[in-house]
Coordinates of C-alpha atoms in Angstrom, one line a residue:
X28 CA -22.3 235.6 300.0
X29 CA -20.9 238.9 301.2
X30 CA -20.6 238.8 305.0
X31 CA -20.9 242.1 307.0
X32 CA -17.7 243.0 309.0
X33 CA -17.8 244.2 312.6
X34 CA -17.3 247.8 311.5
X35 CA -20.0 247.5 308.8
X36 CA -22.7 246.3 311.1
X37 CA -23.7 249.7 312.7
X38 CA -23.3 251.5 309.3
X39 CA -25.5 249.0 307.5
X40 CA -28.1 249.2 310.3
X41 CA -28.2 253.0 310.0
X42 CA -28.8 252.7 306.2
X43 CA -31.7 250.3 306.9
X44 CA -33.1 252.6 309.6
X45 CA -33.1 255.6 307.2
X46 CA -35.2 253.7 304.7
X47 CA -37.4 252.3 307.4
X48 CA -38.2 255.7 308.9
X49 CA -38.9 257.1 305.4
X50 CA -40.9 254.3 303.9
X51 CA -41.9 251.5 306.3
X52 CA -42.5 252.8 309.8
X53 CA -45.9 254.3 308.9
X54 CA -47.0 251.0 307.4
X55 CA -46.5 249.1 310.6
X56 CA -43.3 247.3 309.7
X57 CA -41.3 246.6 312.8
X58 CA -37.6 247.4 313.0
X59 CA -35.6 245.2 315.4
X60 CA -33.3 246.9 317.9
X61 CA -29.6 246.8 316.9
X62 CA -28.6 246.2 320.5
X63 CA -30.3 244.9 323.7
X64 CA -28.5 245.0 327.0
X65 CA -25.2 245.9 325.3
X66 CA -25.3 243.0 322.7
X67 CA -26.4 242.8 319.1
X68 CA -29.8 241.2 318.6
X69 CA -30.1 238.2 316.3
X70 CA -33.0 239.8 314.4
X71 CA -30.9 242.8 313.6
X72 CA -27.9 240.8 312.5
X73 CA -30.0 238.6 310.2
X74 CA -31.7 241.7 308.7
X75 CA -28.2 243.3 308.2
X76 CA -26.9 240.1 306.5
X77 CA -29.8 240.0 304.1
X78 CA -29.4 243.8 303.4
X79 CA -25.8 243.3 302.7
X80 CA -26.9 240.8 300.0
X81 CA -30.0 242.7 298.9
X82 CA -31.8 241.1 296.0
X83 CA -29.7 237.9 296.3
X84 CA -30.5 234.4 297.4
X85 CA -29.2 233.6 300.9
X86 CA -29.3 230.2 302.5
X87 CA -30.3 229.6 306.1
X88 CA -27.0 227.8 306.7
X89 CA -25.0 230.8 305.6
X90 CA -26.9 233.1 308.0
X91 CA -26.4 230.6 310.9
X92 CA -22.7 230.6 310.3
X93 CA -22.6 234.4 310.3
X94 CA -24.5 234.4 313.6
X95 CA -22.1 231.8 315.1
X96 CA -19.0 233.8 313.8
X97 CA -20.5 236.9 315.4
X98 CA -20.8 235.1 318.8
X99 CA -24.5 234.2 318.6
X100 CA -24.8 230.4 318.2
X101 CA -28.3 229.2 317.3
X102 CA -29.8 225.7 317.0
X103 CA -32.6 226.6 314.5
X104 CA -32.4 230.0 312.8
X105 CA -35.9 231.3 312.4
X106 CA -35.2 235.1 312.5
X107 CA -35.6 235.5 308.7
X108 CA -39.0 233.9 308.7
X109 CA -40.2 236.0 311.6
X110 CA -38.9 239.2 310.1
X111 CA -40.9 238.6 307.0
X112 CA -44.1 236.9 308.3
X113 CA -44.5 238.8 311.5
X114 CA -42.6 242.1 311.2
X115 CA -43.4 242.9 307.5
X116 CA -40.0 243.0 305.9
X117 CA -40.0 242.2 302.2
X118 CA -38.2 238.9 302.7
X119 CA -39.2 236.0 300.3
X120 CA -38.9 232.5 301.6
X121 CA -38.4 229.4 299.6
X122 CA -39.7 227.3 302.4
X123 CA -43.0 229.2 302.4
X124 CA -43.0 229.1 298.6
X125 CA -43.8 232.8 298.6
X126 CA -45.2 234.3 295.4
X127 CA -42.3 235.4 293.2
X128 CA -39.8 233.2 295.1
X129 CA -39.2 231.4 291.9
X130 CA -37.8 234.6 290.4
X131 CA -34.9 234.3 292.8
X132 CA -34.7 230.5 292.5
X133 CA -35.3 230.0 296.2
X134 CA -35.5 226.5 297.5
X135 CA -36.2 225.2 301.0
X136 CA -34.2 227.2 303.5
X137 CA -33.4 230.0 301.1
X138 CA -34.3 233.7 301.7
X139 CA -34.0 236.9 299.7
X140 CA -34.5 240.5 301.0
X141 CA -36.2 242.2 298.0
X142 CA -36.6 245.8 299.2
X143 CA -36.2 248.1 302.2
X144 CA -38.6 250.6 300.9
X145 CA -41.6 248.3 300.5
X146 CA -43.3 246.0 303.0
X147 CA -44.0 242.3 302.2
X148 CA -47.0 242.2 299.8
X149 CA -48.9 239.8 302.1
X150 CA -48.1 241.8 305.3
X151 CA -51.3 242.8 307.0
X152 CA -50.6 245.2 309.8
X153 CA -54.0 244.8 311.2
X154 CA -53.5 241.0 311.8
X155 CA -50.3 241.7 313.7
X156 CA -51.2 244.8 315.6
X157 CA -52.9 243.4 318.6
X158 CA -49.8 242.0 320.2
X159 CA -50.1 240.7 323.7
X160 CA -48.4 242.5 326.5
X161 CA -46.0 240.6 328.8
X162 CA -48.6 240.1 331.5
X163 CA -51.1 238.5 329.1
X164 CA -48.4 236.3 327.6
X165 CA -47.3 235.0 331.1
X166 CA -51.0 234.3 331.9
X167 CA -51.4 232.2 328.8
X168 CA -48.2 230.2 329.5
X169 CA -49.4 229.6 333.1
X170 CA -52.7 228.2 331.7
X171 CA -50.7 225.7 329.8
X172 CA -48.4 224.8 332.6
X173 CA -45.5 226.7 330.8
X174 CA -45.5 223.9 328.2
X175 CA -46.0 223.8 324.4
X176 CA -49.7 223.3 323.5
X177 CA -48.7 221.0 320.6
X178 CA -46.0 218.7 321.9
X179 CA -46.1 219.3 325.7
X180 CA -42.4 220.3 326.0
X181 CA -41.8 222.3 329.2
X182 CA -40.3 225.8 329.1
X183 CA -36.6 225.7 330.1
X184 CA -36.4 221.9 330.0
X185 CA -35.1 219.7 327.1
X186 CA -37.5 219.4 324.2
X187 CA -39.4 216.1 324.2
X188 CA -38.6 215.3 320.6
X189 CA -35.3 217.1 320.0
X190 CA -33.0 216.0 322.7
X191 CA -30.2 218.6 323.4
X192 CA -32.5 221.5 322.5
X193 CA -33.7 223.6 325.4
X194 CA -37.4 224.5 325.1
X195 CA -38.3 228.1 324.5
X196 CA -41.9 229.1 324.2
X197 CA -43.1 231.4 321.5
X198 CA -46.4 233.1 320.8
X199 CA -48.3 231.0 318.3
X200 CA -51.2 232.2 316.2
X201 CA -54.2 229.9 316.4
X202 CA -55.4 231.7 313.2
X203 CA -52.5 233.5 311.5
X204 CA -54.9 235.7 309.5
X205 CA -56.2 237.4 312.7
X206 CA -54.8 239.6 315.4
X207 CA -52.5 238.0 318.0
X208 CA -54.8 238.5 321.0
X209 CA -55.6 236.7 324.2
X210 CA -58.2 234.6 322.3
X211 CA -55.9 233.8 319.4
X212 CA -52.7 232.7 321.0
X213 CA -51.2 229.4 322.2
X214 CA -47.7 228.8 323.5
X215 CA -45.5 226.7 321.2
X216 CA -41.9 225.6 321.4
X217 CA -39.6 226.9 318.7
X218 CA -39.7 223.4 317.1
X219 CA -43.5 223.4 316.7
X220 CA -43.8 227.0 315.8
X221 CA -42.2 226.5 312.4
X222 CA -42.9 228.1 308.9
X223 CA -45.7 225.6 308.1
X224 CA -47.7 226.9 311.1
X225 CA -48.8 229.9 309.0
X226 CA -50.6 227.5 306.6
X227 CA -53.1 226.3 309.2
X228 CA -55.7 227.3 311.8
X229 CA -55.3 225.6 315.1
X230 CA -57.6 224.8 318.1
X231 CA -56.6 225.4 321.7
X232 CA -54.8 222.1 321.9
X233 CA -52.6 222.9 318.9
X234 CA -54.4 220.6 316.6
X235 CA -55.1 221.6 312.9
X236 CA -58.7 222.4 312.2
X237 CA -58.6 224.3 308.9
X238 CA -56.3 225.7 306.2
X239 CA -55.3 229.3 306.4
X240 CA -53.2 229.6 303.3
X241 CA -54.1 227.7 300.1
X242 CA -50.4 227.7 299.0
X243 CA -50.0 224.7 301.4
X244 CA -51.4 222.4 298.7
X245 CA -48.3 223.1 296.6
X246 CA -46.3 221.0 299.0
X247 CA -48.4 218.0 298.1
X248 CA -47.8 215.6 295.2
X249 CA -49.3 216.3 291.8
X250 CA -51.8 213.5 292.3
X251 CA -53.1 215.0 295.6
X252 CA -53.3 218.5 294.0
X253 CA -55.3 217.0 291.2
X254 CA -57.7 215.3 293.7
X255 CA -58.1 218.6 295.5
X256 CA -58.9 220.4 292.3
X257 CA -61.5 217.8 291.3
X258 CA -63.0 217.9 294.8
X259 CA -63.3 221.7 294.7
X260 CA -64.9 221.6 291.2
X261 CA -67.5 219.1 292.4
X262 CA -68.2 221.2 295.4
X263 CA -68.5 224.3 293.3
X264 CA -70.9 222.6 290.9
X265 CA -73.1 221.4 293.8
X266 CA -73.1 224.9 295.2
X267 CA -74.1 226.4 291.8
X268 CA -76.9 223.9 291.5
X269 CA -78.3 224.8 294.9
X270 CA -78.2 228.5 294.0
X271 CA -80.0 228.0 290.7
X272 CA -82.6 225.8 292.5
X273 CA -83.2 228.5 295.1
X274 CA -83.5 231.1 292.3
X275 CA -86.1 229.0 290.5
X276 CA -88.4 228.8 293.5

């Protein structure tokens, strides 16, 4: 894949921003800052790398190497996922098995930036608009003892299950289809807040209580998918019988 050079980075970002201001800003898509406290941001670098390879398959490992070569080492590159799922950029993910991902032959860990003039088709600005302010976020973390709701890893300390990884807490949607508000947020470490989180609805203790995205079933074996289909058909038939019975009364 083509790797942006140091001199290309600002120029490519300006190209992205021109399209963003014209097509995406009014749709709620979020453009990452190019710099923060004098340094490039990882989100901007990842977006620039994907833009440099617009319409092409890019592997997570390739982006990680680019970040490391640019002086920004990372243990688990999640920026591409966040740019698509949370910020609205039209980035397809093979891990999420996004619709049309097969057109780009995306496998697990692969991404493709499709357009910088259209938001991601599944981006719902309303579900991402109620972002917490810093005070509310700090209050939520305090309620959980500054630890991950799912695995209990403490912020700033080594992760309980990934030794050598320092715990960083992220805002996790309990229900990814709704606004990220005080009542719909739990703190999760970067390990627990992974792509598959968007498939589920969680309770306050980080336990799965429902499915948020039916595409999750595609990760199961063919036999399980068949059982689910048979179950739903039976449930639908029972529901139909009840409706007919009520109508006959």
